[in-house]
Short mmCIF file of C-alpha atoms in Angstrom, two decimals:
data_model
loop_
_atom_site.label_atom_id
_atom_site.label_comp_id
_atom_site.label_asym_id
_atom_site.label_seq_id
_atom_site.Cartn_x
_atom_site.Cartn_y
_atom_site.Cartn_z
CA MET A 1 -145.89 83.24 232.47
CA LYS A 2 -146.04 79.54 233.75
CA LYS A 3 -142.35 78.53 232.70
CA ARG A 4 -141.05 81.81 233.95
CA ASN A 5 -142.33 81.69 237.24
CA ILE A 6 -141.49 77.37 237.95
CA VAL A 7 -138.17 79.22 236.71
CA TYR A 8 -137.90 81.47 239.68
CA LYS A 9 -139.11 79.20 242.46
CA ARG A 10 -136.07 76.32 241.49
CA LYS A 11 -133.59 79.47 241.26
CA LEU A 12 -135.31 80.64 244.60
CA LEU A 13 -134.91 77.40 245.75
CA GLN A 14 -131.55 76.41 244.69
CA PHE A 15 -130.75 79.85 246.73
CA LYS A 16 -132.54 78.76 250.05
CA GLN A 17 -130.77 75.33 249.21
CA TYR A 18 -127.07 77.34 249.36
CA LEU A 19 -128.46 79.42 252.73
CA GLN A 20 -128.95 76.28 254.34
CA LEU A 21 -125.13 75.07 253.58
CA PRO A 22 -123.24 75.30 256.94
CA TRP A 23 -120.15 76.93 255.70
CA VAL A 24 -122.91 79.37 254.66
CA ILE A 25 -124.59 79.79 258.12
CA PHE A 26 -121.88 80.10 259.89
CA LEU A 27 -120.33 82.96 258.06
CA LEU A 28 -123.90 85.20 257.88
CA ALA A 29 -123.74 83.74 261.94
CA SER A 30 -120.42 85.36 261.84
CA LEU A 31 -121.68 88.74 260.73
CA ILE A 32 -123.87 89.05 263.80
CA GLY A 33 -120.76 88.34 265.82
CA VAL A 34 -118.99 91.24 264.37
CA SER A 35 -121.66 93.81 264.24
CA ALA A 36 -122.36 92.61 268.08
CA PHE A 37 -118.66 93.68 268.55
CA LEU A 38 -118.49 96.69 267.06
CA VAL A 39 -122.03 98.06 268.58
CA PHE A 40 -120.59 97.10 272.59
CA TYR A 41 -116.94 97.92 272.14
CA GLY A 42 -116.13 99.97 269.02
CA THR A 43 -113.82 100.01 266.44
CA ASP A 44 -110.94 101.80 268.76
CA ILE A 45 -109.31 98.53 270.47
CA LEU A 46 -109.49 97.40 267.23
CA ASN A 47 -106.40 99.97 266.14
CA PRO A 48 -102.92 97.59 266.73
CA LEU A 49 -101.04 100.75 267.59
CA ASN A 50 -103.61 101.86 270.35
CA THR A 51 -102.20 100.42 273.59
CA GLY A 52 -102.89 103.15 275.79
CA TRP A 53 -106.25 100.84 276.94
CA LEU A 54 -104.20 98.02 277.86
CA LEU A 55 -101.99 99.99 280.35
CA ALA A 56 -104.34 100.85 283.18
CA GLY A 57 -104.31 98.78 285.64
CA GLY A 58 -104.89 95.06 286.27
CA ASP A 59 -105.41 92.11 284.60
CA LEU A 60 -105.62 93.90 280.94
CA SER A 61 -102.29 95.23 281.51
CA GLN A 62 -101.00 91.72 282.64
CA HIS A 63 -101.71 90.31 279.44
CA TYR A 64 -100.27 93.39 277.40
CA LEU A 65 -96.49 93.30 279.11
CA GLY A 66 -96.64 89.59 279.03
CA TRP A 67 -96.61 90.13 275.10
CA GLN A 68 -94.31 93.31 275.04
CA PHE A 69 -91.60 91.19 277.09
CA PHE A 70 -92.52 88.36 275.08
CA ARG A 71 -91.40 89.78 271.84
CA GLU A 72 -88.21 91.05 273.59
CA SER A 73 -87.48 88.08 274.71
CA PRO A 74 -84.30 85.74 273.02
CA TRP A 75 -85.91 82.87 271.33
CA VAL A 76 -85.42 79.94 273.97
CA PHE A 77 -86.89 76.37 274.82
CA PRO A 78 -89.90 75.85 275.58
CA VAL A 79 -90.67 78.35 272.89
CA GLY A 80 -93.55 80.25 274.96
CA MET A 81 -90.64 81.24 277.90
CA ILE A 82 -90.73 84.61 278.50
CA SER A 83 -86.79 85.09 279.57
CA ASN A 84 -86.70 88.85 280.31
CA LEU A 85 -89.58 88.60 282.90
CA ALA A 86 -89.24 87.09 286.48
CA TYR A 87 -85.22 86.56 285.54
CA PRO A 88 -83.58 84.95 285.67
CA HIS A 89 -85.79 82.15 285.95
CA GLY A 90 -88.16 82.98 283.52
CA ILE A 91 -91.98 82.97 283.04
CA ALA A 92 -94.13 81.02 280.60
CA LEU A 93 -96.86 82.73 278.39
CA THR A 94 -99.74 81.22 279.61
CA PHE A 95 -99.07 82.27 283.08
CA MET A 96 -99.60 85.81 282.38
CA ASP A 97 -102.72 84.89 279.75
CA SER A 98 -101.09 86.57 277.07
CA ILE A 99 -102.68 84.04 274.45
CA PRO A 100 -99.96 82.00 273.22
CA LEU A 101 -101.98 81.09 269.81
CA PHE A 102 -101.23 84.21 268.79
CA ALA A 103 -98.40 85.72 270.81
CA ILE A 104 -95.98 82.91 269.26
CA PRO A 105 -96.74 83.61 265.44
CA PHE A 106 -96.77 87.70 265.86
CA LYS A 107 -92.79 87.24 267.84
CA VAL A 108 -92.09 85.16 264.38
CA ILE A 109 -92.90 88.46 262.66
CA GLU A 110 -92.07 90.80 265.55
CA PRO A 111 -89.04 92.49 263.31
CA PHE A 112 -91.79 94.15 261.13
CA LEU A 113 -93.86 94.81 264.03
CA PRO A 114 -94.00 98.39 265.59
CA SER A 115 -92.92 99.05 269.34
CA ASN A 116 -96.60 99.65 270.78
CA PHE A 117 -98.27 96.54 268.73
CA GLN A 118 -101.40 94.71 270.38
CA TYR A 119 -103.30 91.85 269.14
CA PHE A 120 -105.59 91.66 271.91
CA GLY A 121 -108.42 93.54 270.10
CA TRP A 122 -108.64 91.50 266.89
CA TRP A 123 -108.85 88.45 268.98
CA GLY A 124 -112.00 90.00 270.40
CA LEU A 125 -113.46 90.70 267.59
CA MET A 126 -112.45 86.72 266.57
CA SER A 127 -114.03 85.58 269.35
CA PHE A 128 -117.15 86.98 269.08
CA MET A 129 -117.15 85.75 265.68
CA LEU A 130 -116.72 82.41 266.25
CA GLN A 131 -118.94 82.53 269.33
CA ALA A 132 -121.30 83.13 266.97
CA GLY A 133 -120.35 80.92 264.16
CA PHE A 134 -120.05 77.73 266.26
CA ALA A 135 -123.64 78.49 267.57
CA ALA A 136 -125.32 78.25 264.78
CA LEU A 137 -123.55 75.54 263.42
CA ILE A 138 -124.77 73.09 266.49
CA VAL A 139 -128.64 74.58 265.80
CA ARG A 140 -127.70 73.94 261.99
CA ARG A 141 -127.47 70.47 263.02
CA TRP A 142 -130.86 69.93 264.28
CA THR A 143 -133.02 72.08 262.02
CA ARG A 144 -133.36 73.23 258.24
CA SER A 145 -134.17 76.53 259.11
CA ILE A 146 -132.03 79.60 258.52
CA VAL A 147 -133.40 81.98 260.70
CA VAL A 148 -133.18 79.74 263.93
CA PRO A 149 -129.28 79.64 263.72
CA LEU A 150 -128.68 83.39 263.42
CA LEU A 151 -131.19 84.23 266.39
CA VAL A 152 -129.04 81.17 268.40
CA ALA A 153 -126.24 83.30 267.60
CA THR A 154 -127.61 86.62 268.61
CA ILE A 155 -128.09 84.57 272.37
CA ALA A 156 -124.72 83.83 271.81
CA VAL A 157 -122.73 86.44 271.82
CA ALA A 158 -125.45 88.06 274.47
CA SER A 159 -123.49 85.61 276.88
CA PRO A 160 -123.04 87.39 280.39
CA ILE A 161 -119.82 84.78 280.97
CA MET A 162 -118.44 85.60 277.75
CA LEU A 163 -118.86 89.26 278.09
CA GLU A 164 -117.83 89.23 281.98
CA ARG A 165 -114.57 87.50 280.70
CA MET A 166 -114.01 89.37 277.38
CA PHE A 167 -110.91 92.42 277.83
CA MET A 168 -110.65 91.00 281.93
CA HIS A 169 -109.49 87.97 281.62
CA THR A 170 -108.93 88.06 277.84
CA ALA A 171 -107.88 84.83 277.14
CA LEU A 172 -110.48 83.09 279.24
CA GLY A 173 -113.02 85.24 276.52
CA GLY A 174 -112.59 82.93 273.93
CA HIS A 175 -115.88 80.81 274.80
CA TRP A 176 -115.82 79.59 270.83
CA VAL A 177 -113.23 77.07 272.29
CA ILE A 178 -116.46 75.71 274.25
CA LEU A 179 -118.63 75.52 271.60
CA TRP A 180 -116.27 73.98 269.12
CA GLY A 181 -116.46 71.29 271.54
CA VAL A 182 -120.54 70.85 272.11
CA TRP A 183 -120.63 70.66 268.50
CA ALA A 184 -117.87 68.16 268.62
CA VAL A 185 -119.96 66.37 270.94
CA CYS A 186 -123.35 67.08 268.53
CA CYS A 187 -121.42 65.05 265.87
CA SER A 188 -118.83 62.13 267.38
CA ARG A 189 -121.58 59.45 266.72
CA THR A 190 -121.16 60.00 263.40
CA TRP A 191 -117.57 60.37 262.95
CA SER A 192 -114.72 57.63 262.21
CA THR A 193 -112.26 57.26 265.14
CA LYS A 194 -109.29 58.98 262.48
CA VAL A 195 -111.51 62.20 262.38
CA PHE A 196 -112.92 61.51 266.27
CA ILE A 197 -108.47 62.14 267.23
CA ALA A 198 -107.98 64.24 264.91
CA THR A 199 -110.30 66.83 266.13
CA TRP A 200 -110.24 66.57 269.67
CA SER A 201 -106.41 66.48 269.59
CA VAL A 202 -106.82 70.30 267.72
CA LEU A 203 -109.25 71.08 269.92
CA LEU A 204 -107.86 70.06 272.89
CA SER A 205 -104.09 71.63 271.64
CA LEU A 206 -106.16 74.93 270.77
CA ALA A 207 -107.22 74.97 273.94
CA VAL A 208 -103.76 74.63 275.79
CA MET A 209 -102.66 77.38 273.74
CA ILE A 210 -105.77 79.79 274.82
CA HIS A 211 -106.34 79.27 278.59
CA PRO A 212 -105.18 76.11 280.59
CA TYR A 213 -108.91 76.19 282.24
CA PHE A 214 -110.25 75.27 277.99
CA LEU A 215 -108.67 72.26 278.50
CA VAL A 216 -110.42 71.27 281.28
CA MET A 217 -113.52 71.90 280.10
CA ASN A 218 -112.73 70.58 276.67
CA VAL A 219 -111.54 67.20 278.40
CA PHE A 220 -115.00 67.40 280.25
CA LEU A 221 -116.74 67.51 276.84
CA MET A 222 -114.20 65.16 275.30
CA GLY A 223 -115.52 62.59 277.71
CA ILE A 224 -118.91 62.96 276.91
CA ALA A 225 -118.13 62.58 273.50
CA VAL A 226 -116.53 59.32 274.29
CA VAL A 227 -119.29 57.80 275.64
CA LEU A 228 -122.04 58.96 272.92
CA SER A 229 -120.00 57.00 270.72
CA TRP A 230 -118.76 53.96 272.52
CA SER A 231 -117.77 51.38 270.76
CA GLY A 232 -116.88 48.58 273.27
CA ASP A 233 -113.26 47.83 271.99
CA TYR A 234 -109.43 49.15 272.39
CA ARG A 235 -110.81 52.66 270.35
CA ASN A 236 -112.04 53.74 273.41
CA ILE A 237 -108.72 53.99 274.38
CA ILE A 238 -107.11 55.73 271.67
CA LYS A 239 -109.86 58.50 271.91
CA ILE A 240 -108.73 59.60 275.08
CA ILE A 241 -104.93 58.85 274.98
CA PHE A 242 -103.74 60.51 271.89
CA PRO A 243 -105.61 64.09 272.27
CA LEU A 244 -104.52 64.01 275.90
CA PHE A 245 -100.71 63.28 274.88
CA LEU A 246 -100.59 65.66 272.05
CA ALA A 247 -102.15 68.48 274.63
CA ALA A 248 -99.28 67.35 276.73
CA VAL A 249 -96.25 67.63 274.29
CA VAL A 250 -98.04 71.48 273.68
CA THR A 251 -98.00 72.27 277.38
CA GLY A 252 -94.76 71.53 277.29
CA PHE A 253 -94.17 72.56 274.42
CA ILE A 254 -95.04 76.33 275.68
CA GLY A 255 -93.81 76.24 278.65
CA GLY A 256 -96.87 74.73 280.40
CA PHE A 257 -94.95 72.75 283.14
CA SER A 258 -92.11 75.28 283.75
CA ILE A 259 -93.50 75.63 287.39
CA SER A 260 -93.04 72.81 289.49
CA SER A 261 -95.92 73.85 292.18
CA ILE A 262 -98.57 75.75 291.41
CA GLY A 263 -101.25 74.57 294.24
CA GLY A 264 -102.20 74.84 297.48
CA GLU A 265 -103.97 78.11 297.30
CA ARG A 266 -107.39 79.17 298.05
CA LEU A 267 -109.00 76.67 297.15
CA GLY A 268 -112.70 77.04 297.76
CA THR A 269 -112.83 80.98 297.44
CA PHE A 270 -113.99 80.98 293.85
CA GLY A 271 -116.65 77.67 294.06
CA TYR A 272 -119.61 77.97 291.61
CA ASN A 273 -122.79 79.06 294.19
CA LEU A 274 -125.25 77.08 293.95
CA LEU A 275 -127.64 80.03 292.88
CA THR A 276 -125.35 80.90 290.19
CA PRO A 277 -127.58 80.98 287.23
CA ILE A 278 -130.28 83.72 288.83
CA ILE A 279 -127.33 86.04 290.07
CA PRO A 280 -126.71 88.46 287.82
CA MET A 281 -123.81 90.34 289.09
CA GLY A 282 -124.69 93.64 286.94
CA TRP A 283 -125.56 91.60 284.01
CA SER A 284 -129.11 92.36 283.91
CA ALA A 285 -131.14 95.24 283.31
CA TYR A 286 -134.41 93.99 285.12
CA PHE A 287 -133.09 91.26 287.95
CA ASN A 288 -131.96 92.54 290.98
CA GLU A 289 -128.76 91.45 292.62
CA ILE A 290 -128.42 88.86 295.05
CA PRO A 291 -124.97 89.48 297.66
CA THR A 292 -122.64 86.49 297.31
CA VAL A 293 -119.65 85.21 299.67
CA GLY A 294 -117.15 87.46 299.42
CA GLY A 295 -118.52 88.84 296.30
CA THR A 296 -115.80 87.00 294.08
CA ARG A 297 -117.04 87.53 290.17
CA GLU A 298 -115.54 84.34 288.97
CA ASN A 299 -118.74 82.29 290.13
CA LEU A 300 -120.86 84.31 287.13
CA GLY A 301 -123.43 82.18 285.29
CA TYR A 302 -126.40 84.06 284.90
CA PHE A 303 -128.16 82.26 281.95
CA GLY A 304 -130.18 85.99 281.20
CA LEU A 305 -134.05 86.55 280.29
CA GLY A 306 -133.47 85.03 277.07
CA GLY A 307 -132.18 81.66 278.90
CA PHE A 308 -134.67 81.91 281.27
CA ILE A 309 -137.60 81.93 278.81
CA LEU A 310 -135.28 78.81 277.40
CA VAL A 311 -135.36 76.82 280.40
CA GLY A 312 -139.08 77.39 280.85
CA ALA A 313 -140.12 76.29 277.29
CA ALA A 314 -137.57 73.13 277.75
CA THR A 315 -138.98 72.12 281.41
CA GLY A 316 -142.17 72.35 279.39
CA VAL A 317 -141.31 69.52 276.28
CA VAL A 318 -139.93 67.59 279.69
CA LEU A 319 -143.38 67.79 281.32
CA TRP A 320 -145.49 67.36 278.20
CA LYS A 321 -143.10 64.30 276.97
CA TRP A 322 -141.21 62.54 279.98
CA ARG A 323 -142.89 59.33 279.02
CA ASN A 324 -141.45 59.32 276.08
CA ILE A 325 -137.59 60.69 277.66
CA PHE A 326 -138.37 58.05 280.47
CA ARG A 327 -138.64 55.20 277.85
CA LEU A 328 -135.47 56.79 275.99
CA ALA A 329 -133.65 56.99 278.87
CA GLY A 330 -134.23 53.16 279.77
CA ARG A 331 -132.88 52.00 276.62
CA CYS A 332 -129.53 54.12 277.18
CA ARG A 333 -128.96 53.75 280.68
CA GLY A 334 -125.71 52.50 280.74
CA ARG A 335 -124.37 55.87 278.24
CA LEU A 336 -126.62 58.07 280.85
CA SER A 337 -125.10 56.15 283.88
CA MET A 338 -121.38 57.37 282.39
CA LEU A 339 -122.57 60.83 281.63
CA ALA A 340 -123.40 61.06 285.29
CA VAL A 341 -120.41 59.87 286.41
CA LEU A 342 -118.80 62.65 284.22
CA CYS A 343 -121.25 65.39 284.88
CA ILE A 344 -121.32 64.58 289.41
CA GLY A 345 -117.90 64.69 288.78
CA LEU A 346 -117.75 67.97 287.45
CA VAL A 347 -120.13 69.61 289.70
CA VAL A 348 -117.89 68.23 292.59
CA VAL A 349 -114.83 69.75 291.39
CA MET A 350 -116.66 73.32 290.36
CA LEU A 351 -118.58 73.44 293.90
CA SER A 352 -115.32 73.54 295.40
CA PRO A 353 -114.91 72.35 299.59
CA VAL A 354 -117.06 75.42 300.33
CA ILE A 355 -120.22 75.18 299.04
CA GLN A 356 -122.21 78.30 298.63
CA ALA A 357 -125.91 79.31 298.53
CA ALA A 358 -126.09 83.24 298.16
CA ASP A 359 -124.47 84.60 300.68
CA ILE A 360 -124.42 81.62 302.96
CA VAL A 361 -121.88 78.85 303.26
CA VAL A 362 -124.14 75.73 303.27
CA THR A 363 -121.34 73.47 304.23
CA SER A 364 -117.50 73.17 304.27
CA TYR A 365 -115.22 70.17 304.45
CA SER A 366 -111.63 69.77 303.91
CA VAL A 367 -109.74 67.02 301.70
CA PRO A 368 -105.78 65.83 302.22
CA GLY A 369 -103.40 67.64 301.47
CA ILE A 370 -102.53 65.99 298.15
CA ILE A 371 -105.85 66.22 296.41
CA GLU A 372 -105.92 70.09 297.61
CA ARG A 373 -102.92 70.85 296.29
CA ILE A 374 -104.00 68.83 293.03
CA TRP A 375 -107.47 70.00 293.04
CA SER A 376 -106.08 74.12 293.29
CA ILE A 377 -104.41 73.93 290.69
CA PHE A 378 -107.16 75.40 288.99
CA ARG A 379 -108.89 77.00 291.95
CA ALA A 380 -111.19 79.09 290.32
CA THR A 381 -113.34 76.42 289.79
CA GLY A 382 -116.54 78.50 289.30
CA ARG A 383 -115.54 78.73 285.57
CA LEU A 384 -115.43 75.29 285.26
CA ALA A 385 -119.33 75.22 285.35
CA TRP A 386 -118.93 76.51 281.72
CA PRO A 387 -119.40 73.98 279.66
CA LEU A 388 -122.49 72.82 281.70
CA TYR A 389 -123.86 76.15 280.84
CA TYR A 390 -123.77 75.70 277.24
CA LEU A 391 -124.56 71.86 277.33
CA LEU A 392 -128.03 72.79 279.48
CA ILE A 393 -128.62 75.96 276.65
CA PHE A 394 -128.02 73.89 274.00
CA GLY A 395 -129.97 70.92 275.28
CA GLY A 396 -132.86 73.28 276.03
CA LEU A 397 -132.77 74.17 272.11
CA TYR A 398 -132.63 70.49 271.21
CA LEU A 399 -135.55 69.66 272.53
CA ILE A 400 -137.84 72.78 271.81
CA ILE A 401 -136.55 72.35 268.04
CA ARG A 402 -137.35 68.84 267.78
CA THR A 403 -140.69 69.31 269.43
CA TYR A 404 -142.38 72.61 268.07
CA ARG A 405 -143.32 73.37 264.17
CA GLN A 406 -141.11 75.66 262.68
CA ARG A 407 -142.77 79.06 262.32
CA TYR A 408 -143.64 78.63 266.15
CA LEU A 409 -140.04 78.07 266.94
CA ILE A 410 -139.18 80.74 265.65
CA ALA A 411 -141.09 83.07 267.23
CA MET A 412 -140.16 81.18 269.92
CA VAL A 413 -136.39 81.46 269.80
CA GLY A 414 -136.77 85.39 268.41
CA LEU A 415 -138.76 85.92 271.78
CA MET A 416 -135.83 84.42 273.38
CA ALA A 417 -132.67 86.14 271.48
CA ILE A 418 -134.70 89.57 271.78
CA GLY A 419 -135.16 88.66 275.86
CA GLN A 420 -131.57 88.50 276.22
CA MET A 421 -130.09 91.37 273.86
CA ILE A 422 -132.49 93.86 276.00
CA ASP A 423 -131.39 91.97 279.38
CA VAL A 424 -127.88 91.89 278.92
CA PHE A 425 -127.03 94.66 276.64
CA ASN A 426 -129.06 97.34 278.67
CA SER A 427 -127.46 95.65 281.98
CA PRO A 428 -125.40 98.20 284.29
CA MET A 429 -122.01 96.44 283.30
CA ALA A 430 -123.04 96.46 279.76
CA ILE A 431 -123.61 99.60 279.66
CA TYR A 432 -120.70 100.38 281.77
CA ARG A 433 -118.33 98.40 279.64
CA SER A 434 -119.38 99.87 276.67
CA VAL A 435 -118.84 103.64 277.13
CA TYR A 436 -115.24 102.96 278.43
CA PHE A 437 -114.30 100.93 275.16
CA HIS A 438 -115.87 103.33 273.07
CA SER A 439 -113.61 106.41 274.78
CA VAL A 440 -110.13 104.42 274.77
CA GLU A 441 -108.75 105.95 271.94
CA GLN A 442 -108.85 109.08 274.49
CA LYS A 443 -106.95 106.63 277.20
CA LYS A 444 -103.22 107.79 276.65
CA TYR A 445 -100.74 105.99 278.74
CA VAL A 446 -98.73 108.41 281.28
CA SER A 447 -95.97 106.47 283.57
CA PRO A 448 -96.08 107.52 286.68
CA LEU A 449 -91.95 107.84 286.28
CA THR A 450 -91.85 111.81 285.53
CA SER A 451 -88.93 112.57 286.59
CA ARG A 452 -85.94 112.77 283.87
CA GLN A 453 -83.23 110.89 286.19
CA TRP A 454 -84.84 107.85 284.92
CA GLU A 455 -83.81 108.32 281.39
CA GLN A 456 -80.39 109.11 282.58
CA ILE A 457 -79.80 106.14 285.02
CA ALA A 458 -81.01 103.47 282.51
CA VAL A 459 -77.84 104.25 280.22
CA GLY A 460 -75.90 101.08 280.50
CA LYS A 461 -78.44 99.20 282.40
CA LYS A 462 -79.94 95.52 281.63
CA HIS A 463 -81.33 94.39 284.55
CA ILE A 464 -84.75 95.75 287.44
CA ILE A 465 -84.39 94.01 290.47
CA TYR A 466 -87.40 94.65 292.39
CA LEU A 467 -87.01 94.15 296.47
CA GLY A 468 -90.44 93.49 297.22
CA ASP A 469 -93.75 92.34 295.70
CA LEU A 470 -94.66 94.08 292.47
CA TYR A 471 -98.78 94.43 291.20
CA ASP A 472 -100.90 96.54 289.25
CA ASN A 473 -99.71 99.84 289.12
CA ASP A 474 -96.01 99.65 289.83
CA PHE A 475 -95.62 96.24 287.87
CA VAL A 476 -97.29 98.56 285.06
CA ALA A 477 -95.35 101.04 285.32
CA LEU A 478 -91.93 99.60 286.26
CA SER A 479 -92.73 96.72 283.41
CA GLU A 480 -93.41 99.75 280.99
CA TYR A 481 -90.54 101.29 281.75
CA ALA A 482 -88.23 98.06 281.75
CA VAL A 483 -90.14 97.07 277.98
CA ARG A 484 -88.22 100.69 276.85
CA HIS A 485 -85.23 100.45 277.98
CA SER A 486 -85.03 96.85 276.96
CA LEU A 487 -84.08 95.88 280.99
CA THR A 488 -85.00 92.53 282.28
CA LEU A 489 -87.22 92.26 285.41
CA ASN A 490 -87.08 89.68 288.27
CA THR A 491 -90.34 89.65 289.64
CA GLY A 492 -94.14 90.50 288.56
CA TYR A 493 -97.55 90.15 288.50
CA PHE A 494 -98.63 86.80 287.33
CA ALA A 495 -101.31 84.17 287.47
CA ARG A 496 -99.16 81.41 288.27
CA LYS A 497 -95.54 81.97 289.72
CA PRO A 498 -92.43 80.26 290.56
CA LYS A 499 -92.44 81.98 294.10
CA ALA A 500 -89.95 79.96 296.17
CA ALA A 501 -86.89 80.89 293.19
CA LEU A 502 -88.34 84.71 292.78
CA ASP A 503 -88.34 84.80 296.85
CA GLN A 504 -84.68 83.56 296.91
CA THR A 505 -83.33 86.24 294.18
CA ILE A 506 -84.92 89.18 295.75
CA ASN A 507 -83.26 87.50 299.36
CA THR A 508 -80.07 86.99 297.68
CA THR A 509 -80.02 90.36 296.81
CA LYS A 510 -80.76 91.96 299.57
CA GLU A 511 -78.02 90.56 301.48
CA GLU A 512 -75.66 91.32 298.77
CA LEU A 513 -76.18 94.88 299.35
CA LEU A 514 -75.86 94.86 303.09
CA ASN A 515 -72.28 92.97 302.13
CA GLY A 516 -72.14 95.85 300.04
CA VAL A 517 -71.61 94.25 296.54
CA VAL A 518 -73.31 96.47 293.88
CA ARG A 519 -73.56 95.29 290.14
CA LYS A 520 -72.74 97.47 287.69
CA ASP A 521 -75.56 96.22 285.23
CA ILE A 522 -78.55 96.57 287.62
CA LEU A 523 -81.26 99.45 288.92
CA TYR A 524 -81.90 98.14 292.49
CA ILE A 525 -85.75 99.34 292.99
CA SER A 526 -87.71 99.28 295.91
CA ARG A 527 -90.53 101.41 298.02
CA GLY A 528 -90.35 99.56 301.72
CA PHE A 529 -86.82 98.53 301.55
CA THR A 530 -84.10 101.13 301.82
CA PRO A 531 -80.52 99.30 300.41
CA ILE A 532 -77.78 100.13 302.54
CA VAL A 533 -75.14 100.95 299.76
CA VAL A 534 -71.26 100.97 300.66
CA LYS A 535 -68.72 102.90 298.68
CA GLY A 536 -69.29 102.21 294.86
CA GLY A 537 -72.65 102.84 294.81
CA VAL A 538 -75.33 105.20 295.20
CA GLN A 539 -78.93 105.29 296.24
CA GLU A 540 -81.28 108.23 296.07
CA ARG A 541 -85.22 108.48 295.95
CA ILE A 542 -86.87 109.34 292.40
CA ASP A 543 -90.63 109.59 292.48
CA LYS A 544 -92.57 107.09 295.29
CA TYR A 545 -89.25 104.81 294.67
CA TRP A 546 -85.82 104.08 296.15
CA VAL A 547 -83.27 103.51 293.35
CA ALA A 548 -79.91 102.09 294.18
CA ARG A 549 -76.73 101.33 291.37
CA TYR A 550 -73.36 101.51 291.10
CA GLN A 551 -71.65 104.34 290.02
#
């Protein structure tokens, strides 16, 4: 019996050690991410043939239609260019937020895909899995507990800033890219120069292939990693230059430099609010709303009830051990000074030149034109706070993990996880989103272009020129029509656009029509402008649009 007990305990210990392996922790946490996704969104959006929910208008339709145009477009260089949208100039996938990381590989196998194929549901599922996985992997470095990393994974998938973006600005729902960066920051001090360069090169390149904002965020995190692993020689320069160079190459490869001027608009409109951490914007079941300037959701950074408990616990640790922390800070003041410069720089950028607290503009200032144009390339500066959001969360977790015994630690982190889930998943916004996405199978797209003439007039045509600005429902209707009939479209709804080139095409076309030049392969469509067509052309009202064509 005694021998049997010894064997049993040995096997139990081996099993526990097996569960503590990083890849096992990552896998178990990923299953938590899968569970959270399925509970929150259901399974209908995972059907790659279910596309009606992607054509309801807004940014989500922009993302899907960008993919649809891209798959119909011939291969060009840069490979991420959509040549049949914003025709004849083209537009890069990255300015449609269509996730080049998925779009480009799927275009390679496009001949084998059904016509209404979508990958956005699976992108969401993958993002939840990796969000939970990397969160657990970060904490796994600080504790041998199996339970604590899994509880932290639960907190991570209840992050309001991730949930807000998913299936609204879909690419920006991939917060796992930031968490990967936080994990790399935690590991960087133990890495060789080669591993450091390889990891950050891959990470920055992936960020570019998902969304440009993630590149800025991870460059900031890479800066922290460089400071923490500072070696005092030329290797620091290589650590910075090579990943940035590779990221620039990837940006050019997917067409990120195809628009020469994309700044200078609306800087300060979407800046970080000083009270952002406590402004729920619909993502709390318990806390009341706080009005903000303009009511923009771009500066959402609500911590959640679990986050508030964590901040309180971490603050208690700091007050309890302030002498030890002060001594450690004194020994590391060189590195801390460099980190302070990085963090202050990011704070200045994310606040924007219009500094707000709730619905009050505290102060504003002007900057030189060239700085404003560069700064406003990333005009939604409130988003740039996301790395600091996660650094504060995981920094607080580090403090309490290093302070409390395991049984107290599990209870405390468990309380945080329960508080976060109850507060966020029972919030008005979470309930609304969940109900909506659980019914997407019923949301079939019905085109407002109901006249039979639309099918007739597309015969023999190659292009649509829309004579005006094309937004939301008009963009969805005409883009879906263009894709279905393999027609190019001269304009559209873009995150950034070559405005001068698009305007020139429209103005040139208007002049041609006024002079009686009507091309055989073009459909001219307008709502506000009635083209003057001479002999050889015809114009008519179809549904709510004016359509002119050669006849």
